[in-house]
Coordinates of C-alpha atoms and ligand atoms in Angstrom, one line a residue:
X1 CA -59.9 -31.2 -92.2
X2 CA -58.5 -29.2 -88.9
X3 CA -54.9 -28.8 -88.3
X4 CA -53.7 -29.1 -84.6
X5 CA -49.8 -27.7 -84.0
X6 CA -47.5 -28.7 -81.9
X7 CA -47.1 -27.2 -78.7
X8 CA -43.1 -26.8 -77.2
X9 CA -41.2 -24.5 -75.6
X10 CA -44.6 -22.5 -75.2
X11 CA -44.7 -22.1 -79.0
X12 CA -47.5 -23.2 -81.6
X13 CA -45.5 -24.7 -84.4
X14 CA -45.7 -27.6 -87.1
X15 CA -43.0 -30.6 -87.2
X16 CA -39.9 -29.9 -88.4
X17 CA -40.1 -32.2 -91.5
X18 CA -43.6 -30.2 -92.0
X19 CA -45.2 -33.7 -92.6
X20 CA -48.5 -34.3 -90.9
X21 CA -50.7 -37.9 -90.0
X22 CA -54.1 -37.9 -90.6
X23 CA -56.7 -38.5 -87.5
X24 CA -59.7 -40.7 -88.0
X25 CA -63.2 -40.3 -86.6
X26 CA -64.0 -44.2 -85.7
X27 CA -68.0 -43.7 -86.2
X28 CA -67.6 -42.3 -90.2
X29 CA -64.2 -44.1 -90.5
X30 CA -62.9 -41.0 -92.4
X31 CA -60.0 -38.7 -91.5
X32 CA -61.0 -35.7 -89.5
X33 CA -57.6 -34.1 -88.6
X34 CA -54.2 -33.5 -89.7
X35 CA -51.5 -34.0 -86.9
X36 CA -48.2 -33.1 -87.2
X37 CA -46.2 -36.0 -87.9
X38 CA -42.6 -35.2 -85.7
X39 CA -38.9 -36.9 -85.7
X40 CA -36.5 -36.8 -83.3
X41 CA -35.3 -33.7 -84.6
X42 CA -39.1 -32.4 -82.6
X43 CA -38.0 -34.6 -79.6
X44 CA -34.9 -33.0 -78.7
X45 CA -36.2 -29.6 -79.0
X46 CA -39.0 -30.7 -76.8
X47 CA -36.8 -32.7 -74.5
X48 CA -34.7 -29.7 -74.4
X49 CA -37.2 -27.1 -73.3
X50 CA -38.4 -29.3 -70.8
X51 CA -34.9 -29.5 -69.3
X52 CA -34.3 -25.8 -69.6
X53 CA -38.0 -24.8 -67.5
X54 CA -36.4 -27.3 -65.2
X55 CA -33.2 -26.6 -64.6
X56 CA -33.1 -22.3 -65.8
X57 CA -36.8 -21.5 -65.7
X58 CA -39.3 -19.5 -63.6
X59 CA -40.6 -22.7 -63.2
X60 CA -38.3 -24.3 -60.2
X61 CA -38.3 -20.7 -58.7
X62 CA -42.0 -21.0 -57.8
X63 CA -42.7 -22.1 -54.5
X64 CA -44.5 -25.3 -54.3
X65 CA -48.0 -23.3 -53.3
X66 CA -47.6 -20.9 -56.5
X67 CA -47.4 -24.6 -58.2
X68 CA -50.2 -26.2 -57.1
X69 CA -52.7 -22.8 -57.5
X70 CA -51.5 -23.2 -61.2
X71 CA -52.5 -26.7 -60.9
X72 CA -55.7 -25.8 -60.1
X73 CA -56.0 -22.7 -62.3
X74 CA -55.7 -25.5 -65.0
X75 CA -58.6 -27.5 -63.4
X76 CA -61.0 -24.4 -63.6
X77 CA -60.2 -23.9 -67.2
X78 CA -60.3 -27.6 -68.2
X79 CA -64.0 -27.5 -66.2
X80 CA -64.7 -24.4 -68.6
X81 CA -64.3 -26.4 -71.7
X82 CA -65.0 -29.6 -70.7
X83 CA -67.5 -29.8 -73.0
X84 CA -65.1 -29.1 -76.3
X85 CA -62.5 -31.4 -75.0
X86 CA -65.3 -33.8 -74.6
X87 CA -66.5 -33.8 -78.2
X88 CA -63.2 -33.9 -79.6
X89 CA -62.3 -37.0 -77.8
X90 CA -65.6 -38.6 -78.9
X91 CA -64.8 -37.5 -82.7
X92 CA -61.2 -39.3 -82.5
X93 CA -61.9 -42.1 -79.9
X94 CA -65.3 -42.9 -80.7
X95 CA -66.1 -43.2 -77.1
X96 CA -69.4 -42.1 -76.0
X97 CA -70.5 -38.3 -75.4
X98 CA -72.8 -39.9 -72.5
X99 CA -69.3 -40.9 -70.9
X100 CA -66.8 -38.2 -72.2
X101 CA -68.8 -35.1 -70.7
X102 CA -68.5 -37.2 -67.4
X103 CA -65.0 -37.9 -67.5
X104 CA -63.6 -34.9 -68.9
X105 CA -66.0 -32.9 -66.2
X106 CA -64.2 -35.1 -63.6
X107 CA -60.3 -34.6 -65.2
X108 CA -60.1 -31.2 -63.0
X109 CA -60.2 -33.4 -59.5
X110 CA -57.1 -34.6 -60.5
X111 CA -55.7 -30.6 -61.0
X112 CA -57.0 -30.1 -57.8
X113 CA -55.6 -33.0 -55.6
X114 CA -52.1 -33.1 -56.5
X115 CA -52.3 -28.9 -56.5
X116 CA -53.7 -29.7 -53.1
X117 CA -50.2 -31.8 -52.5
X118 CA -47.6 -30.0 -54.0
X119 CA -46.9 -27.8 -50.9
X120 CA -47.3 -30.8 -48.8
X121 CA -44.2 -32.6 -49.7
X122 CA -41.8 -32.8 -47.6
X123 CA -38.6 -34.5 -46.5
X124 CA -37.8 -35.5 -42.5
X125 CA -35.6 -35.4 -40.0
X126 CA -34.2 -38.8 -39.0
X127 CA -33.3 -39.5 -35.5
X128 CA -29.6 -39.7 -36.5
X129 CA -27.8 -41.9 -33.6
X130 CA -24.1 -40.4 -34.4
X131 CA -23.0 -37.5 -31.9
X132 CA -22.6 -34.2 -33.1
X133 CA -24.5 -35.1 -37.1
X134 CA -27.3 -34.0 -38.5
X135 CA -28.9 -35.4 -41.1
X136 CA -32.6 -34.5 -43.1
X137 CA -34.2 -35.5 -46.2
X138 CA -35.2 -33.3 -49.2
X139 CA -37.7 -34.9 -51.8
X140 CA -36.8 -33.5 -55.1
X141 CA -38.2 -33.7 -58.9
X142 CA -37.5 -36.6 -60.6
X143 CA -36.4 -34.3 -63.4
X144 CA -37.8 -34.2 -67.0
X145 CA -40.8 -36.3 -67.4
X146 CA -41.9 -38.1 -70.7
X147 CA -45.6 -38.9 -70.1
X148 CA -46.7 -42.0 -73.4
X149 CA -49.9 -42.7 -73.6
X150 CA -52.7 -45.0 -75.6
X151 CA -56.1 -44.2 -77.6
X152 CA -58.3 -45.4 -75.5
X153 CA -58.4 -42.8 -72.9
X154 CA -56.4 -39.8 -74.0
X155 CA -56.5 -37.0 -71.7
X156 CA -57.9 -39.4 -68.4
X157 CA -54.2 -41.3 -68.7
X158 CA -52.4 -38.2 -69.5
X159 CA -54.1 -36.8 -66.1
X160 CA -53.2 -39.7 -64.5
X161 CA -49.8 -38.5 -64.7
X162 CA -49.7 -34.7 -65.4
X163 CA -51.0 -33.8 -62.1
X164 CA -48.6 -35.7 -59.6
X165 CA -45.5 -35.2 -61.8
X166 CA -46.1 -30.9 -62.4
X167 CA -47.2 -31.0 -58.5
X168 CA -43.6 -33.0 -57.7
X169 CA -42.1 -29.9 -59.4
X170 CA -41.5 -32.0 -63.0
X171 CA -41.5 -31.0 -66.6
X172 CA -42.7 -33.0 -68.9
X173 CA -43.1 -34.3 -72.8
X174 CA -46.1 -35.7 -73.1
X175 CA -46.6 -38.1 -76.3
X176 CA -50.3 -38.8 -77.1
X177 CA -51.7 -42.1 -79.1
X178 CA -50.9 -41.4 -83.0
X179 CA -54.6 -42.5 -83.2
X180 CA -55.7 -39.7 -80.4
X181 CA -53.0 -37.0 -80.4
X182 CA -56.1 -34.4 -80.8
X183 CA -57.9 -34.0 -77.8
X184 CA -54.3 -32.8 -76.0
X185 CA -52.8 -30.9 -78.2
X186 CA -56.0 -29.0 -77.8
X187 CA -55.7 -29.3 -74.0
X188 CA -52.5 -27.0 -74.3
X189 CA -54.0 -24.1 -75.3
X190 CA -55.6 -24.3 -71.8
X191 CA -51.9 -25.2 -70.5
X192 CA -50.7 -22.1 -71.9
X193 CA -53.6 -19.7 -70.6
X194 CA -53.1 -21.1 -67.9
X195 CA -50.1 -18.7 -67.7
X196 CA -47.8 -22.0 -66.9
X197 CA -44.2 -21.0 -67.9
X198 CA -43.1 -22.1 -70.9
X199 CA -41.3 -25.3 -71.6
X200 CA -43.1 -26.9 -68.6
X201 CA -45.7 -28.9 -70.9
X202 CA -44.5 -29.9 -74.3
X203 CA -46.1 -32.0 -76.7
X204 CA -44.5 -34.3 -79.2
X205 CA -47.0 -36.5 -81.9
X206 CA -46.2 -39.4 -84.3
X207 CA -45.8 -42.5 -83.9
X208 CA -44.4 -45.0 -80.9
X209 CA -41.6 -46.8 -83.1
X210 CA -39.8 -43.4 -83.8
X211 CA -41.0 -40.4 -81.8
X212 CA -42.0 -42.7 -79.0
X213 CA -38.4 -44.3 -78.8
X214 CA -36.7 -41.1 -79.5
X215 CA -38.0 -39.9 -76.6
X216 CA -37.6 -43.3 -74.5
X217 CA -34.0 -43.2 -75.4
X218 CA -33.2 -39.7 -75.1
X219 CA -30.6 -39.2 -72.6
X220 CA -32.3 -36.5 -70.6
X221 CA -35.3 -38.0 -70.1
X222 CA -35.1 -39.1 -66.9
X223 CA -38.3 -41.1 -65.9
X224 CA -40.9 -42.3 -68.3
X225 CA -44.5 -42.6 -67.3
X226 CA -46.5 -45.0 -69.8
X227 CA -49.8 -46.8 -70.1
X228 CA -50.6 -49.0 -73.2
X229 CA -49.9 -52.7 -74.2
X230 CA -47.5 -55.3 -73.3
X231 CA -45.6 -55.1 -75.7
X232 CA -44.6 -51.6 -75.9
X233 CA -44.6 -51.7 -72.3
X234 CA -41.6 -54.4 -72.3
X235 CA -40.1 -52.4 -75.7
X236 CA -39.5 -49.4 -73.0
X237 CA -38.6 -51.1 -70.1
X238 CA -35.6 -52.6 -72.1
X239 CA -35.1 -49.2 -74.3
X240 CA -35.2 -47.4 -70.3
X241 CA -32.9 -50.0 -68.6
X242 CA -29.9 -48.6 -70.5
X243 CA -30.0 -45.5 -68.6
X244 CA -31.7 -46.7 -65.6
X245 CA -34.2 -44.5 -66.0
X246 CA -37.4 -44.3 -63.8
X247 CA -40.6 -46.2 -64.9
X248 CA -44.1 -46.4 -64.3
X249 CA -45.7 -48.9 -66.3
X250 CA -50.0 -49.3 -66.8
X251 CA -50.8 -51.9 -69.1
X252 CA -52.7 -54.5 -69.9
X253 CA -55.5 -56.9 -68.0
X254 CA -57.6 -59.8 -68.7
X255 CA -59.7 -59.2 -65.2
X256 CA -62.1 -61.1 -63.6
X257 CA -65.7 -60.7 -62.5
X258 CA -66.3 -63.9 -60.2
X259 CA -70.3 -64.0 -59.4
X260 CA -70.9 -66.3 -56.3
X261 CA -74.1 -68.3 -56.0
X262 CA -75.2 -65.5 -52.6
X263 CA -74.6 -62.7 -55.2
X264 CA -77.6 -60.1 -56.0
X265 CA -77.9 -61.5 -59.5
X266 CA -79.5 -58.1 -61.3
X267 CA -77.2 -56.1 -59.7
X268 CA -74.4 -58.6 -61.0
X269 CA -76.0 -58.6 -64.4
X270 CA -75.6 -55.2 -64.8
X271 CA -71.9 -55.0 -63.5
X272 CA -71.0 -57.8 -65.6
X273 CA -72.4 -55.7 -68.6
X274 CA -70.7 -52.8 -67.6
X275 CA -67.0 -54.6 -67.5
X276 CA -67.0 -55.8 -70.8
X277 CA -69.6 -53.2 -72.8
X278 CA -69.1 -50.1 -71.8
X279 CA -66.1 -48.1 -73.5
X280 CA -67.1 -51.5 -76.5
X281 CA -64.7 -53.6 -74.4
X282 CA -61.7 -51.0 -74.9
X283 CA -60.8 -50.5 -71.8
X284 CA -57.9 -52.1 -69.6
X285 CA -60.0 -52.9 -66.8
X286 CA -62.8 -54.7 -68.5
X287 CA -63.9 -57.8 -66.8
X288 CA -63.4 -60.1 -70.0
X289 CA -63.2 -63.1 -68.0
X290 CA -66.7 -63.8 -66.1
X291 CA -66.3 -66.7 -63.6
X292 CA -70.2 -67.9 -62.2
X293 CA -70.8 -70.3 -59.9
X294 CA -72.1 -73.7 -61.8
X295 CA -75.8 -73.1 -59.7
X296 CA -76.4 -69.8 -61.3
X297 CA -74.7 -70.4 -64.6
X298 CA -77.4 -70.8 -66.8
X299 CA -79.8 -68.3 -65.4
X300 CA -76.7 -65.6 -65.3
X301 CA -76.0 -66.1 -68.8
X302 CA -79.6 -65.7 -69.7
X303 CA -80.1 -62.7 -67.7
X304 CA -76.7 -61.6 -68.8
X305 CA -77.9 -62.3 -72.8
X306 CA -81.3 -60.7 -72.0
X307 CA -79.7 -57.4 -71.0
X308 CA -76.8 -56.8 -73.6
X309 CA -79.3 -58.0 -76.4
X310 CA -80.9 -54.4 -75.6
X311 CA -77.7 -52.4 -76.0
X312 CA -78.2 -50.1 -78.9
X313 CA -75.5 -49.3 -81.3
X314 CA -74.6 -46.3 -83.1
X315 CA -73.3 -42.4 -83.0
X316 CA -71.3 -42.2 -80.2
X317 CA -72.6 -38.3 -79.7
X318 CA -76.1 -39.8 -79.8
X319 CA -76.8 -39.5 -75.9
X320 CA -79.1 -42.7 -76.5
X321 CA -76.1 -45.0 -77.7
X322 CA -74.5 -47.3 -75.1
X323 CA -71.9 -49.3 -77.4
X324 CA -69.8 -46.9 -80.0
X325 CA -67.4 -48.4 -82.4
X326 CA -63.8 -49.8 -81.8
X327 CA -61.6 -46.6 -81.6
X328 CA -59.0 -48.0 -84.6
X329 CA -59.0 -49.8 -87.8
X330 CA -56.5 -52.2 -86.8
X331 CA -58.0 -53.1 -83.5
X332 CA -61.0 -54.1 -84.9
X333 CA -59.7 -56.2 -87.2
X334 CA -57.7 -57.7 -84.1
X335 CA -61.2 -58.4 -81.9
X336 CA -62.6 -60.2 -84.7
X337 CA -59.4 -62.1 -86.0
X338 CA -59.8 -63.3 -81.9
X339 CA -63.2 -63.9 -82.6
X340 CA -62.2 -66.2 -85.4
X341 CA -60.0 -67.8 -82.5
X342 CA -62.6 -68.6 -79.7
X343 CA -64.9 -70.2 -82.5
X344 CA -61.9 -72.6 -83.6
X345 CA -61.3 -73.1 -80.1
X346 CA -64.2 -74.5 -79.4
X347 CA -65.7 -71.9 -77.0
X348 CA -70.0 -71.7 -78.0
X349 CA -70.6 -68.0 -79.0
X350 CA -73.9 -67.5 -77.6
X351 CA -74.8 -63.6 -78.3
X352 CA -73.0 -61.5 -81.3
X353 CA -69.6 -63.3 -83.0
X354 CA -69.5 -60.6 -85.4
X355 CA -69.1 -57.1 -87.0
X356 CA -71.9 -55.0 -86.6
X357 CA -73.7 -54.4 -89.9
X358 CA -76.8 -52.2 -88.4
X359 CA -77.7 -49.8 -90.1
X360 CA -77.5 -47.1 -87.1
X361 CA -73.5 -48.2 -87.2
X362 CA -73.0 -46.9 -90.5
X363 CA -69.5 -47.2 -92.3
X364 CA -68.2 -47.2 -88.3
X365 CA -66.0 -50.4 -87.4
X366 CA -68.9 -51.7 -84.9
X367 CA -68.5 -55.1 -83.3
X368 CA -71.9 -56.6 -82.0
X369 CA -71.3 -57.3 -77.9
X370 CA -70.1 -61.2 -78.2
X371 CA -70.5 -63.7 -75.6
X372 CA -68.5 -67.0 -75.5
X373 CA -69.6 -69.8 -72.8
X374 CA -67.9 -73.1 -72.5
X375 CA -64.6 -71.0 -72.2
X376 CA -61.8 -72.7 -70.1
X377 CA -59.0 -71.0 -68.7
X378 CA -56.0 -72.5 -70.9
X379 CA -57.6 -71.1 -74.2
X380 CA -56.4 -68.0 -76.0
X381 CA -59.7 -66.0 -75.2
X382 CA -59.2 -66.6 -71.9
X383 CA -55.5 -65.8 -71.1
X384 CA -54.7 -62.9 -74.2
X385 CA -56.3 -59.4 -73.4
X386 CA -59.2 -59.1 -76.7
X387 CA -59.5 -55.3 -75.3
X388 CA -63.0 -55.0 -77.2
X389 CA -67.1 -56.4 -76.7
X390 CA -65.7 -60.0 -76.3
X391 CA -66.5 -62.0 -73.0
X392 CA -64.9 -65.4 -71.7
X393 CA -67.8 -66.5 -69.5
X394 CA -66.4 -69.6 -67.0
X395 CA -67.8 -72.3 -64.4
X396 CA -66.6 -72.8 -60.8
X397 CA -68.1 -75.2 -58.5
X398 CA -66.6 -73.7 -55.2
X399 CA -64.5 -70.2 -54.1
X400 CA -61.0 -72.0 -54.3
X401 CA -61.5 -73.1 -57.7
X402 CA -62.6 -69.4 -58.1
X403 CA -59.8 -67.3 -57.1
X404 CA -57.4 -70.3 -58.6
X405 CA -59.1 -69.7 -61.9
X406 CA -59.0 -66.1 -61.8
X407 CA -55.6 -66.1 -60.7
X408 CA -54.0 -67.9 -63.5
X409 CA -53.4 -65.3 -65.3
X410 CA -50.3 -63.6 -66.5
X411 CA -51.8 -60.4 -65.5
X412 CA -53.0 -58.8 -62.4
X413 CA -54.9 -55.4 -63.1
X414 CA -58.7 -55.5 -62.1
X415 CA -60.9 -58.2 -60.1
X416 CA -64.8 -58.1 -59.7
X417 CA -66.5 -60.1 -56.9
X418 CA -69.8 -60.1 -56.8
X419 CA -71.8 -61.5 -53.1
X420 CA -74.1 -60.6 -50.2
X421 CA -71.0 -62.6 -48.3
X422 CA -69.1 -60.6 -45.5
X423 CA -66.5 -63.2 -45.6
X424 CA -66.4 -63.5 -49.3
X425 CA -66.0 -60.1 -49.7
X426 CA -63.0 -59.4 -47.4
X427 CA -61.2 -63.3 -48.1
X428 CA -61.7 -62.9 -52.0
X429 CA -60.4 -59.4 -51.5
X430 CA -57.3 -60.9 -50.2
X431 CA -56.8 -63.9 -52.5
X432 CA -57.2 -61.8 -55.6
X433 CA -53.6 -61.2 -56.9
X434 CA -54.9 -57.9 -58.6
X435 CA -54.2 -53.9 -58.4
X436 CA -57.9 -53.3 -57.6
X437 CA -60.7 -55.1 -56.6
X438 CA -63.9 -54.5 -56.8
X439 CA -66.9 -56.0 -54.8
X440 CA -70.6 -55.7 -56.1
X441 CA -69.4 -52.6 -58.7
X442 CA -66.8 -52.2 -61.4
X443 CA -64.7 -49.7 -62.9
X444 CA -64.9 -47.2 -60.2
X445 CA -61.7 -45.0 -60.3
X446 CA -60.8 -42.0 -58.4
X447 CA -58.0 -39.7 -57.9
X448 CA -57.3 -40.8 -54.6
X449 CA -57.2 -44.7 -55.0
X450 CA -54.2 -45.6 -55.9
X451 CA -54.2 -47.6 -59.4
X452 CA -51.9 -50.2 -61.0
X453 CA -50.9 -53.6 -62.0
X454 CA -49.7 -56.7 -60.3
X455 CA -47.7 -58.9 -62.4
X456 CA -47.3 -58.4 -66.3
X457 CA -50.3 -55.4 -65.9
X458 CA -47.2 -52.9 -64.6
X459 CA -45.0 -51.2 -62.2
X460 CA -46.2 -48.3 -59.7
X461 CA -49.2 -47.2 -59.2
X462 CA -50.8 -43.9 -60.2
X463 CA -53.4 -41.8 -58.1
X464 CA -53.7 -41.1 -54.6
X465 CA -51.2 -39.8 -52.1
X466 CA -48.5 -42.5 -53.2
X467 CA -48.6 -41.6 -56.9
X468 CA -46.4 -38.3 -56.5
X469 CA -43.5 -40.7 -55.2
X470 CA -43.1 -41.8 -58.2
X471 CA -42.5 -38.2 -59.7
X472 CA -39.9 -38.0 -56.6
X473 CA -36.4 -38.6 -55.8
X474 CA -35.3 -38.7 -52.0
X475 CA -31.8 -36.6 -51.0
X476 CA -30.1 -37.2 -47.5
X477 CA -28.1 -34.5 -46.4
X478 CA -25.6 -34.7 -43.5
X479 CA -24.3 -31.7 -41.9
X480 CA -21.6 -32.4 -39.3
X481 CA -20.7 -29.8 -36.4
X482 CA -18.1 -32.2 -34.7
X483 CA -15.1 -30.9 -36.7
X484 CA -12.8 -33.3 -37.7
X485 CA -12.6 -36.7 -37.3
X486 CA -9.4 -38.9 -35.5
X487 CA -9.4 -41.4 -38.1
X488 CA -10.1 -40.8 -41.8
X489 CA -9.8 -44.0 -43.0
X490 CA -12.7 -45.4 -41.2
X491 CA -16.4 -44.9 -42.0
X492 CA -18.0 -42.2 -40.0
Ligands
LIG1 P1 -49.6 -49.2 -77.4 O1 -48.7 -49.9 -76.4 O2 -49.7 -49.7 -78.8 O3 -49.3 -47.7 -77.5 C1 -49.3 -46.8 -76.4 C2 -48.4 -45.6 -76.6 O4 -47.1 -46.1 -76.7 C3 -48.7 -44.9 -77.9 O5 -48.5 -43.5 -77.7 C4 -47.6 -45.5 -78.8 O6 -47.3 -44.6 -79.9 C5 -46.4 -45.6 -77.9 N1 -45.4 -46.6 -78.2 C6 -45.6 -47.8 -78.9 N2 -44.4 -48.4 -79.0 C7 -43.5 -47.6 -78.5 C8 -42.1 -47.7 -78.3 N3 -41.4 -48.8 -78.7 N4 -41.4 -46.8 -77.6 C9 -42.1 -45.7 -77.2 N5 -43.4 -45.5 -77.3 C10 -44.1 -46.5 -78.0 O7 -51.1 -49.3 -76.7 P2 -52.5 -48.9 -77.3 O8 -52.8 -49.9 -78.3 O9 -52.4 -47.4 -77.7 O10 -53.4 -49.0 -76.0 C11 -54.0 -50.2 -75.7 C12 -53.3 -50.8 -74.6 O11 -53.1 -49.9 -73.5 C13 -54.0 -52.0 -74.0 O12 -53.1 -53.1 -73.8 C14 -54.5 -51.5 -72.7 O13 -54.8 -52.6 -71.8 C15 -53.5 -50.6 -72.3 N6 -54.0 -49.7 -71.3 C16 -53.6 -49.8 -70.0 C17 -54.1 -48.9 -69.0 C18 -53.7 -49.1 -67.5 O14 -53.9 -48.1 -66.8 N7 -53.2 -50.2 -67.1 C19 -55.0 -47.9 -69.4 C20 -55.3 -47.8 -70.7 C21 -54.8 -48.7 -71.6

């Protein structure tokens, strides 16, 4: 079994209670790893460091170009090793090696943007209109950072928010998924060669109702960054209100692909696959709700049935393997108790409906890809995220009913449009009520597309230029040269 330390203040150390968690590998469902298991006792020294490399550190005596080279320092080193951090993510997450040595080999991008934009912040000048004032604007660290993030992407969400909020000048405690605190504690040692100072990146582990509210609730903390559920996303919200702290909030979706009757139907197939297959459904952007047009239904489904049938199961390192196991016990026990759902629901489960007993899946917890047609838009399946292989497919006899259908939603994350239409393309675009949209691909990200929810799928927006305002807190500064004033009971 490996042990992974904690990493604060720059030092490699266990929890203070010396307890540890144990780290499952979701293809042999045994333990792999002992993490340490922390209290708040952990949090506050963490909190504390952060606040000292802020406040006392070398760190805020950098300039903001000696920032951003260490930004990308970090980038080269995590391209280095992007193969390690890779397999450890596959061994905790269960995610395919195929994707992990792609995403990991892209994290550095991120490194590289925002170290691209740290010296490019920069306050103004308004055109003040009162005589003899002068008046600027400084853009200033939002202050200590504490970065919360779920299993199903690890270091990708972490990125998400590392880079804008070390470029904005930032420290940070970063609190990893207790199911997949490995593959970043293991980023640190990169953090600390690196040569960052230290208490600029800590790391905290354990679990969200006590380490993850210590932090929420610690009193300086002063924004939090999240992505996971709903419900820990409202949890934090309330737990953050008392304080006023800052937020960004990523969570869920329940996002849909709507294939027009003009659409390239192979091409559509294939997208459609990808939305709600690849990552086995886990992702927050899969397209769990397919909306076709009633002329292509049946040939869609067909096609669409054809394809997944042909999706082969198994090791996730096995290059060959397109659908790898759900990352966590509980989960799957949650995709197929709404499983259990759509069948009492009446929806007709045309492909899958099950757990995946091949023998290529092992003692893994596999789900076979499951397909549900006669789904309508008020049922459970439809409107709760699954966040696994399950798809709602739906009919719609014109666009209206279309982009009303995927509309009613509680959530607003993702949209997938799929037509050869001009018109479509730009008017669906519009009518979507959704973060991103997507027409004729799906899950596409970048580091310079802004990302984020409408609705109950979050606040903010991470990536791109805008995402470092949210790491960012605006000063105005007047400077008067008029002397003093006549009347000093009247506003100036
Ligand atoms: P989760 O909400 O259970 O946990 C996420 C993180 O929050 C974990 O680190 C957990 O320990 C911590 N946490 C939980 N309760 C907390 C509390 N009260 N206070 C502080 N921290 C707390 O989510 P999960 O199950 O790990 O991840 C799956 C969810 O994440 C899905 O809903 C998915 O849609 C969402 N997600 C969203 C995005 C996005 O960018 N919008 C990306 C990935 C995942």
């Amino acid at each position: 079994m490996k042990r992974f330390q904690l990493f604060i203040n720059g030092d490699w150390r266990s929890a203070k209670s010396n307890e540890t968690f144990e780290s499952f590998n979701p293809y042999t469902g045994q333990p792999w790893a002992l993490i340490p298991r922390c209290s708040t006792e952990d949090v506050n020294d963490a909190v504390a460091a952060a606040r000292i490399a802020l406040e006392q550190g070398e760190w805020g005596g950098l300039s903001a170009t000696a920032r951003g080279r260490l930004l990308t320092k970090l980038g080269d080193l995590i391209a280095r090793d992007a193969d390690k951090l890779a397999e450890i993510e596959v061994r905790d997450n269960g995610k395919l090696w195929a994707e992990m040595r792609l995403q990991v080999g892209y994290l550095p991008q991120w490194l590289y943007y925002f170290g691209g934009l740290a010296d490019k912040i920069e306050g103004s000048v308004p055109p003040i209109e009162k005589p003899d004032n002068f008046a600027y604007t400084r853009r200033e660290p939002v202050g200590v950072v504490a970065a919360i993030t779920p299993w199903n992407s690890p270091l990708l969400t972490t990125m998400y928010k590392l880079a804008p909020a070390l470029a904005a000048g930032c420290t940070m405690v970063l609190k990893p998924s207790e199911f997949t605190s490995a593959s970043l504690l293991e980023l640190m040692k990169l953090v600390e060669e690196a040569g960052f100072p230290k208490g600029v990146l800590n790391v905290v582990t354990g679990f969200g109702a006590d380490v993850g509210e210590a932090l929420v609730t610690h009193p300086d903390v002063n924004k939090i960054a999240f992505t996971g559920g709903e419900n820990g996303g409202r949890l934090i919200a309330r737990n953050a209100a008392n304080d006023f702290k800052r937020l960004t909030l990523e969570l869920g979706g329940k996002s849909a692909q709507i294939v027009f009757d003009d659409a390239k139907l192979d091409d559509a197939v294939k997208g459609a696959v990808s939305g709600i297959f690849a990552a086995t459904g886990q992702t927050c952007i899969a397209g769990s709700r397919l909306m076709l047009h009633e002329s292509i239904h049946d040939e869609f489904v067909e096609k669409f049935i054809e394809l997944a049938r042909t999706a082969r199961m198994g090791d996730p390192m096995d290059t060959k393997t397109q659908i790898g196991p759900v990352t966590t016990r509980p989960q799957y026990e949650r995709i197929l108790e709404y499983i259990g759902i759509a069948k009492n629901e009446g929806a007709h489960c045309v492909l899958g409906g099950s757990a995946a007993t091949r023998s290529e899946c092992g003692e893994g917890w596999f789900i076979e890809p499951t397909i549900f047609t006669n789904v309508t838009n008020n049922m459970r399946i439809a409107r709760e995220e699954v966040f696994g292989p399950v798809l709602s497919v739906m009919k719609f006899n014109d666009d209206e009913e279309a982009y009303g259908m995927a509309n009613d939603t509680p959530f607003g994350l993702a949209a997938g449009v799929w037509t050869t239409s001009f018109a479509r393309a730009f008017t669906a675009s519009k009518r979507l009520r959704a973060g991103t949209v997507w027409v004729n691909t799906y899950r596409a990200v970048s580091y310079v597309t802004p990302f984020g929810g409408m609705k109950r799928s979050g606040i903010g927006r991470e990536n791109g230029k805008e995402a470092i305002d949210e790491y960012l807190e605006t000063k105005t500064v007047w400077i008067s040269y008029a002397g003093s004033t006549d009347n000093p009971f009247v506003m100036r």
